[in-house]
Short mmCIF file of N, CA and C in Angstrom, two decimals:
data_model
loop_
_atom_site.label_atom_id
_atom_site.label_comp_id
_atom_site.label_asym_id
_atom_site.label_seq_id
_atom_site.Cartn_x
_atom_site.Cartn_y
_atom_site.Cartn_z
N MET A 600 2.02 -59.87 -37.94
CA MET A 600 0.91 -60.33 -37.03
C MET A 600 1.63 -59.55 -35.67
N TYR A 601 0.69 -59.90 -34.88
CA TYR A 601 1.14 -58.99 -33.54
C TYR A 601 1.97 -59.70 -32.71
N ASP A 602 2.86 -59.31 -32.15
CA ASP A 602 3.78 -59.85 -31.22
C ASP A 602 3.93 -59.23 -29.90
N GLU A 603 3.24 -59.78 -28.52
CA GLU A 603 3.52 -59.03 -27.59
C GLU A 603 4.90 -58.67 -26.89
N SER A 604 6.09 -59.52 -27.34
CA SER A 604 7.19 -59.50 -27.08
C SER A 604 7.98 -58.16 -27.90
N ARG A 605 7.59 -57.78 -28.84
CA ARG A 605 7.84 -57.06 -29.61
C ARG A 605 7.55 -55.65 -29.40
N ARG A 606 6.69 -55.28 -28.38
CA ARG A 606 5.95 -53.96 -28.39
C ARG A 606 7.00 -52.93 -28.34
N ARG A 607 6.42 -51.73 -29.13
CA ARG A 607 7.08 -50.66 -29.17
C ARG A 607 6.59 -49.57 -28.36
N GLY A 608 7.48 -48.78 -27.79
CA GLY A 608 6.98 -47.63 -27.00
C GLY A 608 6.42 -48.00 -25.66
N GLY A 609 6.32 -49.06 -25.09
CA GLY A 609 5.97 -49.35 -23.66
C GLY A 609 4.68 -48.95 -23.47
N VAL A 610 4.05 -47.68 -22.84
CA VAL A 610 2.63 -47.64 -22.50
C VAL A 610 1.97 -47.23 -23.58
N GLY A 611 0.81 -47.59 -23.70
CA GLY A 611 -0.08 -47.19 -24.81
C GLY A 611 -0.71 -48.41 -25.76
N GLN A 612 -0.85 -48.42 -26.62
CA GLN A 612 -1.67 -48.94 -27.78
C GLN A 612 -0.51 -50.09 -28.03
N PRO A 613 -0.95 -51.22 -28.26
CA PRO A 613 0.43 -52.33 -28.82
C PRO A 613 0.36 -51.96 -30.19
N THR A 614 1.52 -51.90 -30.70
CA THR A 614 1.58 -51.74 -32.20
C THR A 614 2.06 -53.23 -32.96
N TRP A 615 2.06 -53.14 -34.36
CA TRP A 615 2.35 -54.35 -35.12
C TRP A 615 4.03 -54.35 -35.26
N ALA A 616 4.19 -55.31 -35.22
CA ALA A 616 5.70 -55.38 -35.80
C ALA A 616 6.26 -56.50 -36.49
N PRO A 617 6.96 -56.53 -37.51
CA PRO A 617 7.42 -57.78 -38.23
C PRO A 617 8.15 -58.80 -37.26
N LEU A 618 7.86 -59.86 -37.97
CA LEU A 618 8.47 -60.88 -37.21
C LEU A 618 9.63 -61.39 -38.28
N ASP A 619 9.43 -61.30 -39.23
CA ASP A 619 10.37 -62.19 -40.28
C ASP A 619 10.56 -60.87 -41.54
N ALA A 620 11.72 -61.15 -42.42
CA ALA A 620 12.07 -60.47 -43.27
C ALA A 620 10.82 -60.19 -44.28
N GLY A 621 10.08 -61.22 -44.64
CA GLY A 621 8.98 -61.04 -45.47
C GLY A 621 8.11 -59.97 -44.93
N ALA A 622 7.64 -60.16 -43.79
CA ALA A 622 6.77 -58.85 -42.95
C ALA A 622 7.29 -57.83 -43.02
N ALA A 623 8.88 -57.42 -43.10
CA ALA A 623 9.28 -56.35 -43.01
C ALA A 623 9.48 -55.60 -44.30
N ARG A 624 8.96 -56.37 -45.33
CA ARG A 624 9.00 -55.90 -46.99
C ARG A 624 7.49 -55.68 -47.10
N GLY A 625 6.70 -55.87 -46.17
CA GLY A 625 5.21 -55.73 -46.21
C GLY A 625 4.41 -56.71 -46.73
N GLN A 626 4.80 -57.91 -46.92
CA GLN A 626 4.37 -59.00 -47.36
C GLN A 626 3.19 -59.83 -46.73
N ASP A 627 3.35 -59.59 -45.39
CA ASP A 627 2.48 -60.21 -44.27
C ASP A 627 1.32 -59.24 -43.80
N HIS A 628 1.51 -58.01 -44.36
CA HIS A 628 0.56 -56.97 -43.73
C HIS A 628 -0.93 -57.03 -44.87
N GLY A 629 -1.76 -57.61 -44.12
CA GLY A 629 -3.15 -57.67 -44.97
C GLY A 629 -3.81 -56.32 -44.89
N PRO A 630 -5.19 -56.47 -45.28
CA PRO A 630 -5.97 -55.20 -45.45
C PRO A 630 -6.22 -55.13 -43.96
N ALA A 631 -6.63 -56.24 -42.91
CA ALA A 631 -6.80 -56.23 -41.67
C ALA A 631 -5.83 -55.38 -41.02
N ALA A 632 -4.75 -55.21 -41.27
CA ALA A 632 -3.30 -54.74 -40.22
C ALA A 632 -3.56 -53.28 -40.60
N SER A 633 -4.29 -52.60 -41.92
CA SER A 633 -4.20 -51.36 -42.03
C SER A 633 -5.72 -50.88 -41.16
N ARG A 634 -6.78 -51.50 -41.20
CA ARG A 634 -7.85 -51.06 -40.23
C ARG A 634 -7.58 -51.34 -39.00
N GLN A 635 -6.47 -52.05 -38.30
CA GLN A 635 -6.10 -52.08 -37.05
C GLN A 635 -5.38 -51.25 -36.47
N GLY A 636 -4.76 -50.37 -37.46
CA GLY A 636 -3.67 -49.31 -37.14
C GLY A 636 -2.54 -49.54 -37.09
N GLY A 637 -2.36 -50.59 -37.82
CA GLY A 637 -0.92 -51.38 -38.10
C GLY A 637 -0.46 -50.34 -38.99
N ALA A 638 1.26 -50.76 -39.34
CA ALA A 638 1.80 -50.02 -40.05
C ALA A 638 1.45 -50.16 -41.57
N ALA A 639 1.60 -49.04 -42.43
CA ALA A 639 1.29 -49.07 -44.13
C ALA A 639 2.23 -50.09 -44.41
N PRO A 640 1.85 -50.46 -45.68
CA PRO A 640 2.49 -51.54 -46.61
C PRO A 640 4.05 -50.80 -46.93
N ALA A 641 4.94 -51.45 -46.93
CA ALA A 641 6.17 -51.03 -47.81
C ALA A 641 5.92 -50.45 -49.54
N ALA A 642 6.63 -49.68 -49.50
CA ALA A 642 6.74 -49.03 -51.02
C ALA A 642 6.68 -50.15 -52.11
N GLY A 643 6.05 -50.02 -53.24
CA GLY A 643 6.15 -51.11 -54.07
C GLY A 643 5.14 -52.39 -53.79
N PHE A 644 4.38 -52.29 -52.74
CA PHE A 644 3.45 -53.30 -52.52
C PHE A 644 2.15 -52.91 -52.03
N THR A 645 0.92 -53.56 -52.34
CA THR A 645 -0.49 -53.14 -52.15
C THR A 645 -0.65 -53.38 -50.76
N ALA A 646 -1.77 -52.75 -50.51
CA ALA A 646 -2.19 -52.94 -49.12
C ALA A 646 -2.58 -54.30 -48.82
N ASN A 647 -2.79 -55.32 -49.68
CA ASN A 647 -3.00 -56.66 -49.31
C ASN A 647 -1.89 -57.52 -49.46
N GLY A 648 -0.67 -56.82 -49.42
CA GLY A 648 0.80 -57.20 -49.61
C GLY A 648 1.21 -58.11 -50.86
N ARG A 649 0.82 -57.88 -51.75
CA ARG A 649 1.27 -58.32 -53.31
C ARG A 649 2.14 -57.26 -53.85
N PRO A 650 3.22 -57.90 -54.28
CA PRO A 650 3.85 -56.93 -54.96
C PRO A 650 2.96 -56.04 -56.19
N ARG A 651 3.20 -54.77 -56.54
CA ARG A 651 2.40 -54.20 -57.37
C ARG A 651 2.38 -54.89 -59.10
N ALA A 652 3.56 -55.26 -59.39
CA ALA A 652 3.75 -56.20 -60.56
C ALA A 652 2.76 -56.95 -60.77
N SER A 653 2.64 -57.84 -59.69
CA SER A 653 1.93 -59.19 -60.01
C SER A 653 0.32 -58.72 -59.62
N ARG A 654 0.17 -57.66 -59.19
CA ARG A 654 -1.46 -57.10 -59.08
C ARG A 654 -1.66 -56.50 -60.43
N ALA A 655 -0.65 -55.64 -61.09
CA ALA A 655 -1.05 -55.02 -62.31
C ALA A 655 -1.22 -56.37 -63.35
N ALA A 656 -0.59 -57.16 -63.06
CA ALA A 656 -0.67 -58.39 -64.18
C ALA A 656 -2.10 -58.95 -64.84
N GLN A 657 -2.89 -58.79 -63.38
CA GLN A 657 -4.38 -59.14 -63.87
C GLN A 657 -4.89 -58.03 -64.63
N PHE A 658 -4.84 -56.84 -64.82
CA PHE A 658 -5.34 -56.24 -66.03
C PHE A 658 -4.61 -56.01 -67.34
N MET A 659 -3.63 -56.83 -67.50
CA MET A 659 -2.82 -57.00 -68.83
C MET A 659 -3.94 -57.78 -69.73
N PRO A 660 -3.85 -57.43 -71.13
CA PRO A 660 -4.63 -58.02 -72.19
C PRO A 660 -4.29 -59.68 -72.12
N PHE A 661 -5.06 -60.45 -72.40
CA PHE A 661 -5.03 -61.72 -72.62
C PHE A 661 -4.84 -62.20 -73.73
N ALA A 662 -4.13 -62.83 -74.56
CA ALA A 662 -4.11 -63.13 -75.86
C ALA A 662 -4.27 -64.56 -76.07
N ALA A 663 -5.80 -64.85 -76.21
CA ALA A 663 -6.35 -66.37 -76.08
C ALA A 663 -5.72 -66.76 -77.22
N LEU A 664 -5.56 -66.09 -78.47
CA LEU A 664 -5.28 -66.63 -79.81
C LEU A 664 -3.92 -66.51 -80.20
N THR A 665 -2.88 -66.77 -79.57
CA THR A 665 -1.60 -66.71 -79.59
C THR A 665 -1.13 -67.21 -81.08
N GLY A 666 -0.54 -66.47 -81.92
CA GLY A 666 -0.42 -66.89 -83.06
C GLY A 666 -1.26 -66.79 -84.28
N TYR A 667 -2.32 -66.17 -83.80
CA TYR A 667 -3.51 -66.24 -84.71
C TYR A 667 -3.37 -65.18 -85.72
N TYR A 668 -2.73 -63.94 -85.12
CA TYR A 668 -2.45 -62.86 -86.13
C TYR A 668 -1.61 -62.91 -86.93
N GLU A 669 -0.60 -63.76 -86.62
CA GLU A 669 0.75 -63.88 -87.19
C GLU A 669 0.18 -64.82 -88.73
N LEU A 670 -0.91 -65.85 -88.26
CA LEU A 670 -1.32 -66.47 -89.50
C LEU A 670 -2.15 -66.24 -90.20
N ALA A 671 -2.95 -65.01 -89.84
CA ALA A 671 -3.46 -64.40 -90.77
C ALA A 671 -2.87 -63.44 -91.63
N ARG A 672 -1.74 -62.91 -91.33
CA ARG A 672 -1.03 -62.23 -91.96
C ARG A 672 -0.27 -62.93 -93.05
N ARG A 673 -0.12 -64.18 -92.66
CA ARG A 673 0.50 -65.11 -93.65
C ARG A 673 -0.55 -65.64 -94.66
N GLN A 674 -1.65 -65.44 -94.47
CA GLN A 674 -2.83 -65.88 -95.23
C GLN A 674 -3.02 -64.79 -96.12
N GLU A 675 -2.73 -63.39 -95.96
CA GLU A 675 -2.95 -62.45 -96.58
C GLU A 675 -1.64 -62.09 -97.76
N ARG A 676 -0.70 -62.96 -97.60
CA ARG A 676 0.24 -62.89 -98.54
C ARG A 676 0.14 -63.23 -100.09
N ILE A 677 0.38 -62.59 -101.09
CA ILE A 677 0.22 -63.05 -102.16
C ILE A 677 1.31 -64.16 -102.55
N THR A 678 0.54 -65.33 -103.18
CA THR A 678 1.61 -66.31 -103.26
C THR A 678 2.15 -66.66 -104.81
N GLU A 679 3.12 -67.06 -105.04
CA GLU A 679 3.86 -66.89 -106.18
C GLU A 679 4.19 -68.44 -106.46
N GLU A 680 3.76 -68.67 -107.79
CA GLU A 680 4.49 -70.31 -108.16
C GLU A 680 5.78 -70.17 -108.44
N ARG A 681 6.21 -71.33 -108.26
CA ARG A 681 7.90 -71.55 -108.42
C ARG A 681 8.16 -71.79 -109.76
N HIS A 682 9.09 -71.13 -110.19
CA HIS A 682 9.44 -71.16 -111.54
C HIS A 682 10.49 -72.34 -111.73
N GLU A 683 10.29 -73.21 -112.60
CA GLU A 683 11.39 -74.10 -112.97
C GLU A 683 12.15 -73.77 -113.91
N LEU A 684 13.60 -73.85 -113.70
CA LEU A 684 14.63 -73.36 -114.54
C LEU A 684 14.75 -74.33 -115.74
N THR A 685 14.84 -73.56 -116.89
CA THR A 685 15.13 -74.37 -118.17
C THR A 685 16.54 -75.08 -118.28
N GLU A 686 17.17 -75.63 -118.88
CA GLU A 686 18.09 -76.43 -118.98
C GLU A 686 19.32 -75.62 -118.98
N ASP A 687 19.30 -74.52 -120.00
CA ASP A 687 20.38 -73.32 -119.99
C ASP A 687 20.36 -72.79 -118.66
N GLU A 688 19.17 -71.98 -118.09
CA GLU A 688 19.17 -71.18 -117.12
C GLU A 688 20.11 -72.09 -115.68
N ALA A 689 19.55 -73.63 -115.57
CA ALA A 689 20.46 -74.46 -114.70
C ALA A 689 21.97 -74.50 -114.88
N ILE A 690 22.26 -74.57 -116.11
CA ILE A 690 23.75 -74.78 -116.50
C ILE A 690 24.38 -73.45 -115.93
N ALA A 691 23.76 -72.15 -116.53
CA ALA A 691 24.20 -70.88 -116.18
C ALA A 691 24.52 -70.75 -114.50
N LEU A 692 23.42 -71.01 -113.85
CA LEU A 692 23.34 -70.82 -112.52
C LEU A 692 24.39 -72.02 -111.63
N SER A 693 24.62 -73.13 -112.30
CA SER A 693 25.58 -74.15 -111.48
C SER A 693 27.12 -73.59 -111.72
N ARG A 694 27.05 -72.53 -113.11
CA ARG A 694 28.61 -72.39 -113.32
C ARG A 694 28.62 -71.32 -112.36
N THR A 695 27.86 -70.33 -112.10
CA THR A 695 27.90 -68.97 -111.16
C THR A 695 28.34 -69.74 -109.69
N ILE A 696 27.68 -70.69 -109.22
CA ILE A 696 27.63 -70.94 -107.89
C ILE A 696 28.97 -71.63 -107.86
N THR A 697 29.76 -72.36 -108.76
CA THR A 697 31.17 -72.95 -108.83
C THR A 697 32.10 -71.66 -108.67
N GLN A 698 31.76 -70.30 -109.35
CA GLN A 698 32.72 -69.53 -109.21
C GLN A 698 32.72 -68.49 -107.87
N ILE A 699 31.63 -68.84 -107.21
CA ILE A 699 31.42 -67.55 -105.92
C ILE A 699 32.52 -68.55 -105.01
N LYS A 700 32.83 -67.46 -104.21
CA LYS A 700 33.84 -67.86 -103.15
C LYS A 700 33.53 -67.15 -101.81
N LYS A 701 33.62 -67.57 -100.83
CA LYS A 701 33.42 -67.18 -99.39
C LYS A 701 33.77 -65.73 -99.30
N GLY A 702 33.21 -64.74 -99.18
CA GLY A 702 33.41 -63.48 -98.87
C GLY A 702 32.93 -62.53 -100.01
N ASP A 703 32.44 -63.50 -101.23
CA ASP A 703 31.89 -62.24 -102.35
C ASP A 703 30.67 -61.66 -102.09
N LEU A 704 30.41 -60.47 -102.67
CA LEU A 704 29.39 -59.84 -102.26
C LEU A 704 28.41 -60.46 -103.20
N VAL A 705 27.20 -60.63 -103.03
CA VAL A 705 26.27 -61.48 -103.96
C VAL A 705 24.58 -60.83 -103.67
N ARG A 706 23.77 -60.90 -104.70
CA ARG A 706 22.24 -60.93 -104.64
C ARG A 706 21.94 -62.05 -105.27
N VAL A 707 21.09 -62.79 -104.05
CA VAL A 707 20.45 -64.20 -104.65
C VAL A 707 18.85 -63.99 -104.47
N THR A 708 18.22 -64.42 -105.54
CA THR A 708 16.83 -64.36 -105.73
C THR A 708 16.69 -65.92 -105.51
N TYR A 709 15.87 -66.25 -104.45
CA TYR A 709 15.14 -67.71 -103.97
C TYR A 709 13.91 -67.83 -103.54
N TYR A 710 13.49 -68.97 -103.97
CA TYR A 710 11.98 -69.42 -103.57
C TYR A 710 12.08 -69.61 -101.96
N ASP A 711 11.01 -68.98 -101.35
CA ASP A 711 10.81 -69.27 -100.05
C ASP A 711 9.32 -69.41 -99.49
N TRP A 712 8.80 -70.93 -99.65
CA TRP A 712 7.71 -71.00 -98.94
C TRP A 712 6.67 -70.75 -100.22
N ASP A 713 6.17 -69.56 -100.28
CA ASP A 713 5.31 -69.36 -101.09
C ASP A 713 5.52 -67.96 -101.98
N ALA A 714 6.68 -67.59 -102.07
CA ALA A 714 7.14 -66.36 -102.77
C ALA A 714 8.65 -66.44 -103.13
N TYR A 715 9.03 -65.51 -103.89
CA TYR A 715 10.47 -65.42 -104.08
C TYR A 715 11.05 -64.33 -103.20
N ARG A 716 11.99 -64.34 -102.99
CA ARG A 716 12.65 -63.57 -101.96
C ARG A 716 14.14 -63.25 -102.69
N THR A 717 14.69 -61.66 -102.22
CA THR A 717 15.91 -61.49 -102.68
C THR A 717 16.90 -61.12 -101.23
N VAL A 718 18.03 -61.77 -101.37
CA VAL A 718 18.85 -61.06 -100.19
C VAL A 718 20.24 -60.74 -100.78
N SER A 719 20.47 -59.58 -100.35
CA SER A 719 22.08 -59.19 -100.84
C SER A 719 23.05 -59.31 -99.54
N GLY A 720 24.25 -59.68 -99.85
CA GLY A 720 25.20 -59.52 -98.73
C GLY A 720 26.43 -60.31 -99.21
N MET A 721 27.32 -60.53 -98.16
CA MET A 721 28.51 -61.29 -98.47
C MET A 721 28.26 -62.86 -98.18
N VAL A 722 28.77 -63.74 -99.00
CA VAL A 722 28.90 -65.17 -98.96
C VAL A 722 29.49 -65.51 -97.66
N ALA A 723 28.78 -66.32 -96.57
CA ALA A 723 29.42 -66.54 -95.34
C ALA A 723 29.96 -68.07 -95.48
N ARG A 724 29.05 -69.02 -96.65
CA ARG A 724 29.42 -70.43 -96.62
C ARG A 724 28.82 -71.04 -97.80
N ILE A 725 29.70 -71.78 -98.47
CA ILE A 725 29.08 -72.51 -99.35
C ILE A 725 29.38 -73.97 -99.25
N ASP A 726 28.36 -75.07 -99.03
CA ASP A 726 28.35 -76.10 -98.61
C ASP A 726 27.84 -76.96 -99.73
N THR A 727 28.73 -77.63 -100.67
CA THR A 727 28.58 -78.35 -101.49
C THR A 727 27.92 -79.72 -101.19
N THR A 728 28.45 -79.99 -100.10
CA THR A 728 27.97 -81.69 -99.67
C THR A 728 26.30 -81.52 -99.45
N PHE A 729 25.80 -80.56 -98.60
CA PHE A 729 24.53 -80.24 -98.28
C PHE A 729 23.59 -79.62 -99.48
N ARG A 730 24.54 -79.15 -100.49
CA ARG A 730 23.76 -78.15 -101.43
C ARG A 730 23.28 -77.01 -100.72
N ARG A 731 23.94 -76.27 -100.04
CA ARG A 731 23.51 -75.12 -99.69
C ARG A 731 24.46 -73.78 -99.71
N LEU A 732 23.60 -72.47 -99.81
CA LEU A 732 24.66 -71.40 -99.86
C LEU A 732 24.27 -70.34 -98.80
N GLN A 733 24.87 -69.76 -98.02
CA GLN A 733 24.73 -68.94 -96.82
C GLN A 733 25.24 -67.86 -96.75
N VAL A 734 23.98 -66.57 -97.18
CA VAL A 734 24.50 -65.26 -97.45
C VAL A 734 24.37 -64.71 -96.00
N VAL A 735 25.08 -64.06 -95.61
CA VAL A 735 24.92 -63.36 -94.32
C VAL A 735 24.56 -64.71 -93.20
N GLN A 736 23.35 -64.27 -92.59
CA GLN A 736 22.59 -65.28 -91.66
C GLN A 736 21.50 -66.17 -92.66
N THR A 737 21.35 -66.11 -93.90
CA THR A 737 20.22 -66.82 -94.63
C THR A 737 21.09 -67.95 -95.39
N VAL A 738 20.34 -69.02 -94.89
CA VAL A 738 20.75 -70.42 -95.55
C VAL A 738 19.84 -70.81 -96.83
N ILE A 739 20.41 -70.82 -97.90
CA ILE A 739 19.71 -71.02 -99.01
C ILE A 739 19.96 -72.47 -99.74
N PRO A 740 19.30 -73.65 -99.92
CA PRO A 740 19.62 -74.76 -100.95
C PRO A 740 19.44 -74.55 -102.15
N PHE A 741 20.50 -75.05 -102.75
CA PHE A 741 20.71 -74.92 -104.09
C PHE A 741 19.55 -74.95 -104.83
N ASP A 742 18.72 -75.67 -104.74
CA ASP A 742 17.39 -75.92 -105.44
C ASP A 742 16.38 -75.27 -105.53
N ASP A 743 16.47 -73.89 -104.44
CA ASP A 743 15.48 -73.04 -104.48
C ASP A 743 16.55 -71.86 -104.96
N ILE A 744 17.44 -71.64 -105.42
CA ILE A 744 17.81 -70.48 -105.84
C ILE A 744 17.48 -70.36 -107.49
N ARG A 745 17.02 -69.07 -107.75
CA ARG A 745 16.53 -68.82 -109.20
C ARG A 745 17.45 -68.10 -109.85
N ASN A 746 18.05 -67.21 -109.20
CA ASN A 746 19.22 -66.15 -109.86
C ASN A 746 20.33 -65.85 -108.71
N ILE A 747 21.43 -65.62 -109.41
CA ILE A 747 22.58 -65.02 -108.30
C ILE A 747 23.30 -63.95 -109.30
N GLU A 748 23.45 -62.71 -108.86
CA GLU A 748 24.21 -61.73 -109.37
C GLU A 748 25.58 -61.60 -108.32
N ARG A 749 26.66 -61.61 -108.72
CA ARG A 749 27.72 -60.99 -108.27
C ARG A 749 28.03 -59.38 -108.17
N ASP A 750 28.79 -59.02 -107.29
CA ASP A 750 29.12 -57.65 -107.37
C ASP A 750 30.05 -57.54 -108.59
N ALA A 751 29.69 -56.28 -109.26
CA ALA A 751 30.73 -56.32 -110.31
C ALA A 751 31.67 -54.86 -110.28
N HIS A 752 31.37 -54.30 -108.85
CA HIS A 752 31.98 -52.97 -108.63
C HIS A 752 33.03 -53.23 -107.50
N GLY A 753 33.23 -54.37 -106.98
CA GLY A 753 33.97 -54.58 -105.94
C GLY A 753 34.70 -55.78 -105.49
N THR A 754 35.25 -56.01 -104.42
CA THR A 754 35.95 -57.43 -104.24
C THR A 754 35.43 -57.73 -102.84
N GLY A 755 35.21 -59.16 -102.50
CA GLY A 755 35.05 -59.45 -101.34
C GLY A 755 36.48 -59.39 -100.49
N HIS A 756 36.38 -59.89 -99.05
CA HIS A 756 37.59 -59.89 -98.45
C HIS A 756 38.82 -60.54 -99.14
N ASN A 757 38.56 -61.93 -99.72
CA ASN A 757 39.70 -62.44 -100.35
C ASN A 757 40.50 -61.98 -101.70
N GLY A 758 39.81 -60.52 -102.12
CA GLY A 758 40.57 -60.37 -103.35
C GLY A 758 39.91 -60.76 -104.64
N HIS A 759 39.03 -61.46 -104.34
CA HIS A 759 38.35 -62.16 -105.83
C HIS A 759 37.41 -60.88 -106.39
N THR A 760 37.84 -60.84 -107.41
CA THR A 760 36.92 -59.59 -108.35
C THR A 760 35.73 -60.53 -108.64
N GLY A 761 34.31 -59.86 -108.25
CA GLY A 761 33.28 -60.35 -108.74
C GLY A 761 32.79 -60.33 -110.35
N HIS A 762 31.92 -60.58 -111.16
CA HIS A 762 31.62 -60.32 -112.30
C HIS A 762 30.08 -60.61 -112.40
N ALA A 763 29.31 -59.41 -113.11
CA ALA A 763 27.74 -59.46 -113.22
C ALA A 763 27.33 -60.64 -113.89
N ILE A 764 26.58 -61.28 -113.93
CA ILE A 764 25.77 -62.13 -114.95
C ILE A 764 24.97 -61.65 -115.84
#
């Protein structure tokens, strides 16, 4: 805005001078200021005083269907029927779970929503109360486990030697 008391230069044309910190950054300088011989907007701001980042945001693509493409990819996945363990398989799996200790290296095949997945890594936690096994960051319910293979070549951090099934 124009302020008579802040005239620069004395004789001649009156000039525009900022009245506050926002104006000093170029936020109060509108297009009219440029046409009237006022100061140019500060770096990083447009002629109408908007920061460049907010002005550019209007040209960014709009995702009207948020989550649609992820849902479409899930639909494209091939689903697998869940395998029900036989009594012998269930007993062998139960025996293996009781032998596993925290720190053992394992490879676990488990059912996850619509297909079997395999995760390999160190056992982080065995929760017999809630019947869950945690391998690194993956928490697997006992009922979803199809197979567990223990590391036959090394030991975990607790010195326990693994055995292959």
